[in-house]
GROMACS .gro file of C-alpha atoms in nm:
model
  249
    1MET     CA    1  -0.498  -1.428   0.816
    2SER     CA    2  -0.125  -1.307   0.734
    3SER     CA    3  -0.299  -1.039   0.562
    4LEU     CA    4  -0.493  -0.918   0.876
    5SER     CA    5  -0.196  -0.964   1.099
    6LYS     CA    6   0.009  -0.712   0.882
    7ARG     CA    7  -0.295  -0.467   0.884
    8TYR     CA    8  -0.412  -0.498   1.243
    9PRO     CA    9  -0.095  -0.681   1.436
   10ARG     CA   10  -0.265  -0.584   1.782
   11PHE     CA   11  -0.589  -0.771   1.708
   12VAL     CA   12  -0.513  -1.063   1.477
   13THR     CA   13  -0.175  -1.296   1.459
   14VAL     CA   14  -0.103  -1.618   1.374
   15PRO     CA   15  -0.256  -1.900   1.605
   16SER     CA   16  -0.078  -2.017   1.917
   17GLY     CA   17  -0.158  -2.387   1.843
   18ASN     CA   18  -0.197  -2.626   1.584
   19PRO     CA   19  -0.512  -2.762   1.444
   20LEU     CA   20  -0.361  -3.071   1.314
   21ASP     CA   21  -0.146  -3.134   1.608
   22LYS     CA   22   0.003  -3.459   1.715
   23GLU     CA   23  -0.293  -3.561   1.927
   24THR     CA   24  -0.512  -3.624   1.613
   25PHE     CA   25  -0.220  -3.800   1.458
   26LEU     CA   26  -0.177  -4.022   1.784
   27LYS     CA   27  -0.547  -4.127   1.787
   28TYR     CA   28  -0.481  -4.335   1.477
   29VAL     CA   29  -0.142  -4.466   1.475
   30GLY     CA   30   0.081  -4.586   1.757
   31VAL     CA   31   0.366  -4.354   1.930
   32ALA     CA   32   0.670  -4.521   1.756
   33PHE     CA   33   0.522  -4.436   1.399
   34TYR     CA   34   0.462  -4.076   1.526
   35TYR     CA   35   0.815  -3.970   1.464
   36VAL     CA   36   0.825  -4.092   1.092
   37GLY     CA   37   0.522  -3.913   1.011
   38ARG     CA   38   0.621  -3.609   1.165
   39SER     CA   39   0.968  -3.611   0.990
   40LEU     CA   40   0.826  -3.447   0.678
   41THR     CA   41   0.808  -3.121   0.857
   42THR     CA   42   1.161  -3.055   0.770
   43VAL     CA   43   1.050  -3.102   0.374
   44PHE     CA   44   0.750  -2.892   0.421
   45ASN     CA   45   0.952  -2.602   0.555
   46VAL     CA   46   1.195  -2.603   0.281
   47VAL     CA   47   0.919  -2.609   0.018
   48LEU     CA   48   0.709  -2.344   0.214
   49THR     CA   49   1.029  -2.122   0.276
   50TYR     CA   50   1.067  -2.090  -0.081
   51LEU     CA   51   0.689  -2.039  -0.157
   52LEU     CA   52   0.618  -1.790   0.104
   53LEU     CA   53   0.955  -1.615   0.185
   54GLY     CA   54   1.126  -1.655  -0.141
   55GLN     CA   55   1.435  -1.807  -0.005
   56LYS     CA   56   1.574  -2.090  -0.216
   57THR     CA   57   1.758  -2.415  -0.064
   58SER     CA   58   2.110  -2.545  -0.173
   59GLY     CA   59   2.124  -2.860  -0.362
   60GLN     CA   60   2.278  -3.033  -0.087
   61ALA     CA   61   2.002  -2.943   0.155
   62VAL     CA   62   1.732  -3.068  -0.091
   63GLY     CA   63   1.950  -3.406  -0.105
   64CYS     CA   64   1.892  -3.446   0.249
   65CYS     CA   65   1.536  -3.373   0.236
   66LEU     CA   66   1.507  -3.652  -0.027
   67LEU     CA   67   1.676  -3.908   0.226
   68ILE     CA   68   1.410  -3.800   0.495
   69VAL     CA   69   1.136  -3.859   0.218
   70ALA     CA   70   1.278  -4.202   0.171
   71GLY     CA   71   1.288  -4.291   0.525
   72PHE     CA   72   0.949  -4.185   0.564
   73TRP     CA   73   0.835  -4.409   0.303
   74ILE     CA   74   1.020  -4.723   0.429
   75GLY     CA   75   0.846  -4.649   0.778
   76VAL     CA   76   0.506  -4.625   0.635
   77ASP     CA   77   0.575  -4.954   0.404
   78GLN     CA   78   0.681  -5.109   0.727
   79GLU     CA   79   0.388  -5.006   0.949
   80SER     CA   80   0.142  -5.107   0.660
   81LEU     CA   81   0.239  -5.463   0.763
   82THR     CA   82   0.137  -5.431   1.074
   83ASP     CA   83  -0.239  -5.402   1.240
   84SER     CA   84  -0.129  -5.073   1.359
   85PHE     CA   85  -0.123  -4.887   1.027
   86SER     CA   86  -0.393  -4.638   0.949
   87LEU     CA   87  -0.418  -4.471   0.622
   88ILE     CA   88  -0.627  -4.169   0.777
   89GLY     CA   89  -0.360  -4.163   1.067
   90THR     CA   90  -0.086  -4.125   0.800
   91ILE     CA   91  -0.264  -3.829   0.619
   92PHE     CA   92  -0.313  -3.661   0.952
   93GLY     CA   93   0.038  -3.703   1.022
   94VAL     CA   94   0.142  -3.527   0.677
   95LEU     CA   95  -0.124  -3.245   0.744
   96GLY     CA   96   0.014  -3.224   1.079
   97SER     CA   97   0.375  -3.168   0.952
   98LEU     CA   98   0.240  -2.917   0.686
   99SER     CA   99   0.044  -2.697   0.929
  100LEU     CA  100   0.339  -2.711   1.187
  101SER     CA  101   0.579  -2.568   0.927
  102LEU     CA  102   0.324  -2.307   0.841
  103TYR     CA  103   0.303  -2.211   1.205
  104SER     CA  104   0.666  -2.174   1.222
  105ILE     CA  105   0.701  -1.963   0.934
  106TYR     CA  106   0.423  -1.722   0.985
  107THR     CA  107   0.540  -1.683   1.368
  108LYS     CA  108   0.858  -1.560   1.231
  109ARG     CA  109   0.668  -1.328   0.975
  110THR     CA  110   0.423  -1.196   1.247
  111LEU     CA  111   0.704  -1.128   1.506
  112GLN     CA  112   0.792  -0.821   1.303
  113HIS     CA  113   0.461  -0.668   1.313
  114VAL     CA  114   0.462  -0.676   1.696
  115ASN     CA  115   0.810  -0.514   1.727
  116GLN     CA  116   0.964  -0.879   1.790
  117GLU     CA  117   0.787  -0.889   2.135
  118VAL     CA  118   0.710  -1.244   2.222
  119TRP     CA  119   0.511  -1.179   2.528
  120LEU     CA  120   0.288  -0.962   2.308
  121LEU     CA  121   0.239  -1.216   2.061
  122SER     CA  122   0.178  -1.487   2.299
  123TYR     CA  123  -0.075  -1.259   2.465
  124TYR     CA  124  -0.262  -1.187   2.168
  125ASN     CA  125  -0.277  -1.547   2.059
  126ASN     CA  126  -0.422  -1.665   2.386
  127VAL     CA  127  -0.683  -1.404   2.382
  128TYR     CA  128  -0.808  -1.458   2.029
  129SER     CA  129  -0.786  -1.838   2.059
  130ALA     CA  130  -0.990  -1.810   2.387
  131VAL     CA  131  -1.254  -1.625   2.167
  132ILE     CA  132  -1.253  -1.842   1.862
  133PHE     CA  133  -1.273  -2.156   2.067
  134ILE     CA  134  -1.617  -2.066   2.210
  135PRO     CA  135  -1.821  -2.098   1.867
  136LEU     CA  136  -1.596  -2.425   1.803
  137MET     CA  137  -1.731  -2.570   2.108
  138LEU     CA  138  -2.079  -2.476   2.027
  139ILE     CA  139  -2.063  -2.641   1.677
  140ASN     CA  140  -1.895  -2.964   1.807
  141GLY     CA  141  -2.166  -2.986   2.100
  142GLU     CA  142  -1.904  -2.970   2.371
  143LEU     CA  143  -2.064  -2.702   2.548
  144SER     CA  144  -2.325  -2.921   2.718
  145VAL     CA  145  -2.071  -3.194   2.804
  146VAL     CA  146  -1.868  -2.896   2.996
  147LEU     CA  147  -2.176  -2.770   3.189
  148ASN     CA  148  -2.276  -3.133   3.274
  149TYR     CA  149  -1.946  -3.212   3.382
  150LYS     CA  150  -2.016  -3.354   3.757
  151ASN     CA  151  -1.666  -3.196   3.899
  152LEU     CA  152  -1.728  -2.844   3.725
  153GLY     CA  153  -1.737  -2.656   4.047
  154GLU     CA  154  -1.455  -2.831   4.252
  155PRO     CA  155  -1.153  -2.642   4.327
  156TRP     CA  156  -0.940  -2.920   4.220
  157PHE     CA  157  -1.046  -2.907   3.891
  158TRP     CA  158  -0.990  -2.538   3.848
  159ALA     CA  159  -0.634  -2.576   3.995
  160VAL     CA  160  -0.559  -2.861   3.740
  161MET     CA  161  -0.717  -2.636   3.447
  162THR     CA  162  -0.497  -2.334   3.561
  163VAL     CA  163  -0.183  -2.544   3.586
  164GLY     CA  164  -0.258  -2.676   3.238
  165GLY     CA  165  -0.327  -2.329   3.103
  166PHE     CA  166   0.005  -2.209   3.259
  167CYS     CA  167   0.193  -2.484   3.091
  168GLY     CA  168   0.014  -2.444   2.750
  169PHE     CA  169   0.105  -2.057   2.766
  170ALA     CA  170   0.476  -2.139   2.850
  171ILE     CA  171   0.490  -2.385   2.577
  172GLY     CA  172   0.370  -2.150   2.331
  173TYR     CA  173   0.590  -1.873   2.456
  174VAL     CA  174   0.909  -2.074   2.451
  175THR     CA  175   0.812  -2.191   2.082
  176ALA     CA  176   0.769  -1.824   1.970
  177LEU     CA  177   1.108  -1.751   2.145
  178GLN     CA  178   1.303  -2.021   1.981
  179ILE     CA  179   1.170  -1.922   1.627
  180LYS     CA  180   1.254  -1.599   1.697
  181VAL     CA  181   1.613  -1.627   1.827
  182THR     CA  182   1.686  -1.916   1.594
  183SER     CA  183   1.472  -1.977   1.281
  184PRO     CA  184   1.157  -2.201   1.198
  185LEU     CA  185   1.378  -2.465   1.061
  186THR     CA  186   1.574  -2.499   1.368
  187HIS     CA  187   1.247  -2.507   1.596
  188ASN     CA  188   1.121  -2.785   1.338
  189ILE     CA  189   1.474  -2.978   1.368
  190SER     CA  190   1.447  -2.984   1.741
  191GLY     CA  191   1.107  -3.107   1.721
  192THR     CA  192   1.219  -3.384   1.486
  193ALA     CA  193   1.469  -3.478   1.764
  194LYS     CA  194   1.231  -3.481   2.039
  195ALA     CA  195   0.994  -3.702   1.831
  196CYS     CA  196   1.301  -3.940   1.773
  197ALA     CA  197   1.339  -3.986   2.161
  198GLN     CA  198   0.958  -4.000   2.180
  199THR     CA  199   1.007  -4.318   1.934
  200VAL     CA  200   1.280  -4.492   2.112
  201ILE     CA  201   1.121  -4.466   2.491
  202ALA     CA  202   0.748  -4.556   2.333
  203THR     CA  203   0.887  -4.849   2.160
  204SER     CA  204   1.071  -4.977   2.477
  205TRP     CA  205   0.808  -4.882   2.727
  206TYR     CA  206   0.525  -5.095   2.532
  207ASN     CA  207   0.759  -5.348   2.420
  208GLU     CA  208   0.687  -5.327   2.063
  209ALA     CA  209   0.856  -5.563   1.851
  210LYS     CA  210   0.971  -5.382   1.516
  211SER     CA  211   1.169  -5.515   1.203
  212LEU     CA  212   1.517  -5.408   1.101
  213LEU     CA  213   1.383  -5.242   0.783
  214TRP     CA  214   1.154  -5.027   1.026
  215TRP     CA  215   1.443  -4.927   1.264
  216THR     CA  216   1.634  -4.857   0.954
  217SER     CA  217   1.373  -4.615   0.836
  218ASN     CA  218   1.417  -4.409   1.163
  219VAL     CA  219   1.794  -4.422   1.128
  220VAL     CA  220   1.763  -4.259   0.763
  221VAL     CA  221   1.511  -4.019   0.883
  222LEU     CA  222   1.733  -3.918   1.181
  223VAL     CA  223   2.072  -3.903   0.956
  224GLY     CA  224   1.886  -3.704   0.698
  225SER     CA  225   1.769  -3.460   0.944
  226ALA     CA  226   2.135  -3.433   1.099
  227LEU     CA  227   2.299  -3.389   0.780
  228TYR     CA  228   2.043  -3.125   0.680
  229THR     CA  229   2.113  -2.939   1.009
  230ARG     CA  230   2.513  -2.975   0.932
  231VAL     CA  231   2.460  -2.843   0.596
  232LYS     CA  232   2.250  -2.545   0.713
  233GLN     CA  233   2.516  -2.485   0.974
  234LEU     CA  234   2.811  -2.468   0.726
  235GLU     CA  235   2.594  -2.229   0.494
  236MET     CA  236   2.553  -2.011   0.782
  237ASP     CA  237   2.922  -2.006   0.868
  238GLN     CA  238   2.976  -1.907   0.514
  239ARG     CA  239   2.747  -1.633   0.496
  240HIS     CA  240   2.902  -1.526   0.837
  241ARG     CA  241   3.253  -1.531   0.708
  242GLU     CA  242   3.133  -1.339   0.378
  243GLN     CA  243   3.010  -1.064   0.596
  244LEU     CA  244   3.306  -1.004   0.796
  245ASN     CA  245   3.502  -1.007   0.473
  246ASN     CA  246   3.264  -0.739   0.346
  247GLN     CA  247   3.277  -0.542   0.643
  248LYS     CA  248   3.676  -0.541   0.653
  249VAL     CA  249   3.678  -0.433   0.300
   0.00000   0.00000   0.00000
């Protein structure tokens, strides 16, 4: 897909969605465990940035990633003691983190092939995604479900679908814009922070009783992500000062 996007940027780009997104993850695990599983996005981002972009990560940043991994495994261990643990749900969570990292990195790479135009990238994404979903609906037998839906011809149904489509397009646009003006890592870190808020809200909303060690796993992951952000911020400041010094010379 990346090779085609380079050859034909006006026809092929990275997908606008994540095929292993949070919906599949949440189907098998609780919302509270969602944050722990998705925290691996930061780790995958470091590895894939080196493999795909050739950019190395400092030892301090790697140490923060190891801290995040430790928090992840503490959470898995605690979740396995409850009835809500699901092995396939955990696997989907890891794959979701992997695909999200790939999506953000390839979005950053593809933007240069469409002249950094976020609107253009979002347009291409939605057009070819709409075409690709047609055979997927046929393969999964969902076309008959849609045609037999009793409210298919109702105006309110299409109004809701239109609003949902607009919101989906807006989310895709803002995501690409954030990746453009910042970096794939910043996008993933902000997603982790959002997931952390979801964890706290969901646990309180559903009155879930969690052990101290389970909460410790969340704190470890959050602290590791915060430290990673701080390390990258200091590295960026140092590079900026070096560039200013070189310009003065």
